[in-house]
Amino acid sequence: MTTATAANGFTDAAFESFLETRSAEPDWLTTIRREAWQAFSEMDWPARNDEEWMRTDIRMFHLDKFALPTEPATAPELAPGLLTHDVELGGTLVSYNSSATEDSLIGELASKGVLFGSLDRLVVEHGDLLRPFFERQVVNRTHDKFAALHAACWSGGTLLYVPKGVAISQPLHGMSAMGDSGVDLSKTLVILEEGAEATMLSETASTSPNGGGLHCGSIELIVEPEAHLRYVNLQNWSTSVWHFAHQRATVDRNASLQWTIGALGSKLAKVNQQVALTGPDANAQVNGVMFTEGRQHLSYNTHQHHMAPYCRSDLLYKSALQDRSRTVWRGMIKVDLAAQRTDAYQRNDNLMLAPTARADSIPGLEIEADDVRCTHGSTSGRVDEPQVFYAMSRGYTRTEAIRLIVAGFFQQVFDRITIESVRNALGDAIASRVQDLDQQAAPEVQG
Amino acid sequence: MSETLKITDLHVAVEGKPILRGVNLTINRGETHALMGPNGSGKSTLGNAIMGHPSYDVTGGTIEINGQDIMEWDASERARAGIFMAFQRPMSIPGVKMADFLRHAATNVRNPERKEGEDLIPMREFRKELKEKMSQLRMDVEFARRYVNDGFSGGEMKRAEILQMAMLRPKFAILDETDSGLDVDAVKLASQSIAEIGGAEMGILIITHHDKLLDYNAPDFTHVMLGGKIVETGGVELAQELYTQGYDRIRAAYPEEAALEEELAEETATA
Ligand SMILES: Nc1ncnc2c1ncn2[C@@H]1O[C@H](COP(=O)(O)OP(=O)(O)O)[C@@H](O)[C@H]1O
Ligand SMILES: [Mg+2]
């Protein structure tokens, strides 16, 4: 169980031998890695007085308990993904402990010039094509020590590249799995060239129900003018995994992005999710569905950055919290001076399923343009007892009634998600997690 | 053999305040009972106590179905035993479609032994039945796709309660001011529908201030509640007297209960 705890985790020597295993990579990428490693070595871990980290305690996180991922001897049999039920896929990538174990794309898409699959492989095969997208640095490689660690040491990961004008109807699917004490440093890069259209479904899973591990990853979504991307990522690690992620999308002129994130797993998650609207009339919809239990701590920093005029962004995050779990949402809408006629919205609703759970909601606006419409809101509340009684008076058991009310709570965000398999998967996963909540229930009136 | 809902010497308190002070009432399946009384006399409290609302503390007495004491049963178990209440103020459940809500409810009520997670009534069969019932009640099909009572008008909510009763086919139904908020035509339709749904098979307790809901459901018994007690029981002629002449005679005849009623009303006003 503890064999993966290599003695000399993330040392200079380990990094050098990691680079040796990647000698096929183009030089420009090695340079990026070395620079990031340098930055990583010089940076401190985030401190509790950093505003971004004030509510998220990582003193129990010790990087030296983990090691740079190596090729797995054999990947175990993996359970099928949650997002792909009844879906005809255009391609599949499965990875285990940050290296690809299954990598496929249907011929019809390959012949149109679509690239999909292992980023490890594709960055070697198509280095010149991918170089400018890496150099754009969609996610800031030195945002913090985690970003730098990832930029230096990423491995595995997924690429979706859709050439100009190509529209894909079959979703592409990526599954990242992790074994006990595993490490996943995968990077996701999605590039839709001008006028392209695609749907990508990503999810994570742990192979053992209580297996620990570390994910330190990034997602970069590049949506060029007139392109349309639907992207889903479901974080479903075991509740013992550390999850650190930087995720950013750029959406250009007349392009649209529907980005849905689901978060069910991890012990502690710290996610920076940013959407930048870089060209006029760009449109971004962000949907977040979170369900936490036990002592999980999920912290999300969301950022809607309006850089160009006439863009819309609409963010809705909903979480339900059980036991002693906790969520933190800090949302920021930033509107540059150039981004006149911005229409931006952000909202976070929390449903407290136990009095011991806690949700912090901190919306924020930073607006330099003067002709904009920006609105935000947040709510937190318990399950409404009169609603529970009403459903019970129609024959629902108490647990069924609470499940029903929780499902109704999430319906508002499900109503926005246009992919049926994703709605169903999230709905089912949440329903199965709502416990028998009898003791939270004891109506207060019986005093 | 006739089935019976029997309430004996029922005492109920809300937030420590005694509201019902010894109610006796026996309803056989197939009978229609009207329950009348001034506002605040405890009619809704009686209904909620029968349904098993946790805010209503039963401090004495019994509620039985066919001789079986149901005091320890929660609302879900009572619903499955065939008790239904159309509420004076139904709750909304945002995000839950009427049709989905009712499919699960009907499945549970029709198979009282169903375990959580077991199959629901087949979708097709259920949809067909729901459509039929909705057209009987002249409800738009779109209704089934709306969220339970969410943004419904007062009249829509009351019709939705009747629809639920039609789908759940209870043995005993309490209709709490199901006519308020409805216009004259809608009350007439509601009254007709209640009769069609099975006035003859159900034991019904109709709480009302008016006569229209009783048009197609002539009460076999009329009860008058005052100050938390049923003070008088008569036939259909008593209901007629009350909605034409009010409660002056009753108050004069039962000064003790009338005084209690006033006390309650004052407490409510100053609370
Ligand atoms: N949920 C409740 N919380 C507090 N007081 C209540 C509640 N329900 C009823 N009451 C009180 O009980 C008394 C009877 O009310 P109710 O049963 O609603 O009368 P009716 O239905 O005959 O108008 C009133 O004084 C009312 O204020
Ligand atoms: Mg009432």
PDB file of C-alpha atoms in Angstrom, chain A residues 40-148:
ATOM      1  CA  PHE A  40       8.597  25.789  -8.541  1.00  0.00           C
ATOM      2  CA  SER A  41      11.888  25.406  -6.655  1.00  0.00           C
ATOM      3  CA  GLU A  42      11.981  29.095  -5.814  1.00  0.00           C
ATOM      4  CA  MET A  43       8.344  29.501  -4.773  1.00  0.00           C
ATOM      5  CA  ASP A  44       6.843  29.017  -1.347  1.00  0.00           C
ATOM      6  CA  TRP A  45       3.696  27.012  -0.744  1.00  0.00           C
ATOM      7  CA  PRO A  46       0.647  29.250  -0.469  1.00  0.00           C
ATOM      8  CA  ALA A  47       0.334  30.673   3.014  1.00  0.00           C
ATOM      9  CA  ARG A  48      -2.817  30.969   5.033  1.00  0.00           C
ATOM     10  CA  ASN A  49      -2.680  34.728   4.855  1.00  0.00           C
ATOM     11  CA  ASP A  50      -2.874  34.667   1.054  1.00  0.00           C
ATOM     12  CA  GLU A  51      -6.381  35.870   0.452  1.00  0.00           C
ATOM     13  CA  GLU A  52      -7.050  33.007  -1.967  1.00  0.00           C
ATOM     14  CA  TRP A  53      -6.017  30.400   0.607  1.00  0.00           C
ATOM     15  CA  MET A  54      -7.401  31.885   3.776  1.00  0.00           C
ATOM     16  CA  ARG A  55     -10.245  29.411   4.028  1.00  0.00           C
ATOM     17  CA  THR A  56      -8.327  26.371   2.787  1.00  0.00           C
ATOM     18  CA  ASP A  57      -5.849  24.707   5.079  1.00  0.00           C
ATOM     19  CA  ILE A  58      -3.148  22.623   3.352  1.00  0.00           C
ATOM     20  CA  ARG A  59      -0.834  22.199   6.305  1.00  0.00           C
ATOM     21  CA  MET A  60      -1.554  18.460   6.195  1.00  0.00           C
ATOM     22  CA  PHE A  61      -0.470  18.253   2.561  1.00  0.00           C
ATOM     23  CA  HIS A  62       3.088  16.974   2.148  1.00  0.00           C
ATOM     24  CA  LEU A  63       4.362  16.674  -1.400  1.00  0.00           C
ATOM     25  CA  ASP A  64       7.240  14.442  -0.306  1.00  0.00           C
ATOM     26  CA  LYS A  65       4.738  11.686   0.458  1.00  0.00           C
ATOM     27  CA  PHE A  66       4.249  11.381  -3.289  1.00  0.00           C
ATOM     28  CA  ALA A  67       6.524  10.714  -6.201  1.00  0.00           C
ATOM     29  CA  LEU A  68       6.676  11.623  -9.862  1.00  0.00           C
ATOM     30  CA  PRO A  69       4.454   9.166 -11.677  1.00  0.00           C
ATOM     31  CA  THR A  70       6.139   6.331 -13.497  1.00  0.00           C
ATOM     32  CA  GLU A  71       4.710   3.924 -16.047  1.00  0.00           C
ATOM     33  CA  PRO A  72       2.267   1.616 -14.268  1.00  0.00           C
ATOM     34  CA  ALA A  73       3.279  -2.027 -14.464  1.00  0.00           C
ATOM     35  CA  THR A  74      -0.233  -3.005 -15.442  1.00  0.00           C
ATOM     36  CA  ALA A  75      -3.361  -0.938 -15.316  1.00  0.00           C
ATOM     37  CA  PRO A  76      -6.165  -2.598 -13.377  1.00  0.00           C
ATOM     38  CA  GLU A  77      -9.572  -3.246 -14.846  1.00  0.00           C
ATOM     39  CA  LEU A  78     -11.448   0.048 -14.627  1.00  0.00           C
ATOM     40  CA  ALA A  79     -15.143   0.542 -14.015  1.00  0.00           C
ATOM     41  CA  PRO A  80     -16.890   2.195 -16.982  1.00  0.00           C
ATOM     42  CA  GLY A  81     -17.258   5.964 -16.863  1.00  0.00           C
ATOM     43  CA  LEU A  82     -20.341   7.642 -15.446  1.00  0.00           C
ATOM     44  CA  LEU A  83     -20.755  10.142 -18.275  1.00  0.00           C
ATOM     45  CA  THR A  84     -20.889   7.810 -21.248  1.00  0.00           C
ATOM     46  CA  HIS A  85     -23.975   5.752 -20.557  1.00  0.00           C
ATOM     47  CA  ASP A  86     -25.901   5.364 -23.847  1.00  0.00           C
ATOM     48  CA  VAL A  87     -23.519   7.719 -25.646  1.00  0.00           C
ATOM     49  CA  GLU A  88     -21.911   6.937 -28.980  1.00  0.00           C
ATOM     50  CA  LEU A  89     -18.363   8.213 -28.607  1.00  0.00           C
ATOM     51  CA  GLY A  90     -16.004   9.589 -31.231  1.00  0.00           C
ATOM     52  CA  GLY A  91     -12.942   8.653 -29.237  1.00  0.00           C
ATOM     53  CA  THR A  92     -11.801   7.430 -25.858  1.00  0.00           C
ATOM     54  CA  LEU A  93      -8.755   8.060 -23.754  1.00  0.00           C
ATOM     55  CA  VAL A  94      -8.195   6.160 -20.548  1.00  0.00           C
ATOM     56  CA  SER A  95      -5.256   6.847 -18.325  1.00  0.00           C
ATOM     57  CA  TYR A  96      -4.068   5.324 -15.083  1.00  0.00           C
ATOM     58  CA  ASN A  97      -1.725   7.122 -12.712  1.00  0.00           C
ATOM     59  CA  SER A  98      -1.028   9.692 -15.396  1.00  0.00           C
ATOM     60  CA  SER A  99      -0.207   7.447 -18.326  1.00  0.00           C
ATOM     61  CA  ALA A 100      -2.449   6.422 -21.178  1.00  0.00           C
ATOM     62  CA  THR A 101      -3.735   2.858 -21.218  1.00  0.00           C
ATOM     63  CA  GLU A 102      -6.327   3.152 -23.944  1.00  0.00           C
ATOM     64  CA  ASP A 103      -6.247   5.672 -26.773  1.00  0.00           C
ATOM     65  CA  SER A 104      -8.683   5.624 -29.676  1.00  0.00           C
ATOM     66  CA  LEU A 105     -10.328   7.870 -32.256  1.00  0.00           C
ATOM     67  CA  ILE A 106     -12.801   6.764 -34.890  1.00  0.00           C
ATOM     68  CA  GLY A 107     -11.504   6.856 -38.456  1.00  0.00           C
ATOM     69  CA  GLU A 108     -14.160   9.255 -39.642  1.00  0.00           C
ATOM     70  CA  LEU A 109     -12.822  11.957 -37.303  1.00  0.00           C
ATOM     71  CA  ALA A 110      -9.165  11.182 -37.871  1.00  0.00           C
ATOM     72  CA  SER A 111      -9.689  11.634 -41.614  1.00  0.00           C
ATOM     73  CA  LYS A 112     -11.054  15.137 -41.006  1.00  0.00           C
ATOM     74  CA  GLY A 113      -7.827  16.107 -39.301  1.00  0.00           C
ATOM     75  CA  VAL A 114      -9.116  15.820 -35.754  1.00  0.00           C
ATOM     76  CA  LEU A 115      -6.481  14.933 -33.191  1.00  0.00           C
ATOM     77  CA  PHE A 116      -7.592  13.268 -30.014  1.00  0.00           C
ATOM     78  CA  GLY A 117      -5.923  11.158 -27.409  1.00  0.00           C
ATOM     79  CA  SER A 118      -2.836  11.021 -25.261  1.00  0.00           C
ATOM     80  CA  LEU A 119      -1.143  14.402 -25.006  1.00  0.00           C
ATOM     81  CA  ASP A 120       2.121  12.591 -24.160  1.00  0.00           C
ATOM     82  CA  ARG A 121       2.034  10.966 -27.578  1.00  0.00           C
ATOM     83  CA  LEU A 122       0.524  13.808 -29.595  1.00  0.00           C
ATOM     84  CA  VAL A 123       2.934  16.478 -28.387  1.00  0.00           C
ATOM     85  CA  VAL A 124       5.760  14.329 -29.764  1.00  0.00           C
ATOM     86  CA  GLU A 125       3.968  13.613 -33.047  1.00  0.00           C
ATOM     87  CA  HIS A 126       2.605  17.149 -33.630  1.00  0.00           C
ATOM     88  CA  GLY A 127       4.986  19.408 -31.728  1.00  0.00           C
ATOM     89  CA  ASP A 128       5.042  22.183 -34.329  1.00  0.00           C
ATOM     90  CA  LEU A 129       1.261  22.385 -34.508  1.00  0.00           C
ATOM     91  CA  LEU A 130       0.872  22.502 -30.734  1.00  0.00           C
ATOM     92  CA  ARG A 131       3.768  24.789 -29.876  1.00  0.00           C
ATOM     93  CA  PRO A 132       1.905  28.124 -30.338  1.00  0.00           C
ATOM     94  CA  PHE A 133      -0.930  26.924 -28.115  1.00  0.00           C
ATOM     95  CA  PHE A 134       1.506  25.986 -25.356  1.00  0.00           C
ATOM     96  CA  GLU A 135       3.226  29.317 -25.768  1.00  0.00           C
ATOM     97  CA  ARG A 136      -0.031  31.170 -25.269  1.00  0.00           C
ATOM     98  CA  GLN A 137       0.148  29.989 -21.686  1.00  0.00           C
ATOM     99  CA  VAL A 138      -3.618  29.932 -21.245  1.00  0.00           C
ATOM    100  CA  VAL A 139      -3.065  28.875 -17.651  1.00  0.00           C
ATOM    101  CA  ASN A 140      -0.394  30.979 -16.028  1.00  0.00           C
ATOM    102  CA  ARG A 141       2.445  28.539 -15.351  1.00  0.00           C
ATOM    103  CA  THR A 142       3.669  30.466 -12.349  1.00  0.00           C
ATOM    104  CA  HIS A 143       0.340  31.432 -10.794  1.00  0.00           C
ATOM    105  CA  ASP A 144       1.360  29.520  -7.687  1.00  0.00           C
ATOM    106  CA  LYS A 145       3.580  26.632  -6.653  1.00  0.00           C
ATOM    107  CA  PHE A 146       1.007  24.060  -7.779  1.00  0.00           C
ATOM    108  CA  ALA A 147       0.764  25.628 -11.248  1.00  0.00           C
ATOM    109  CA  ALA A 148       4.550  25.580 -11.556  1.00  0.00           C
TER     110      ALA A 148
END
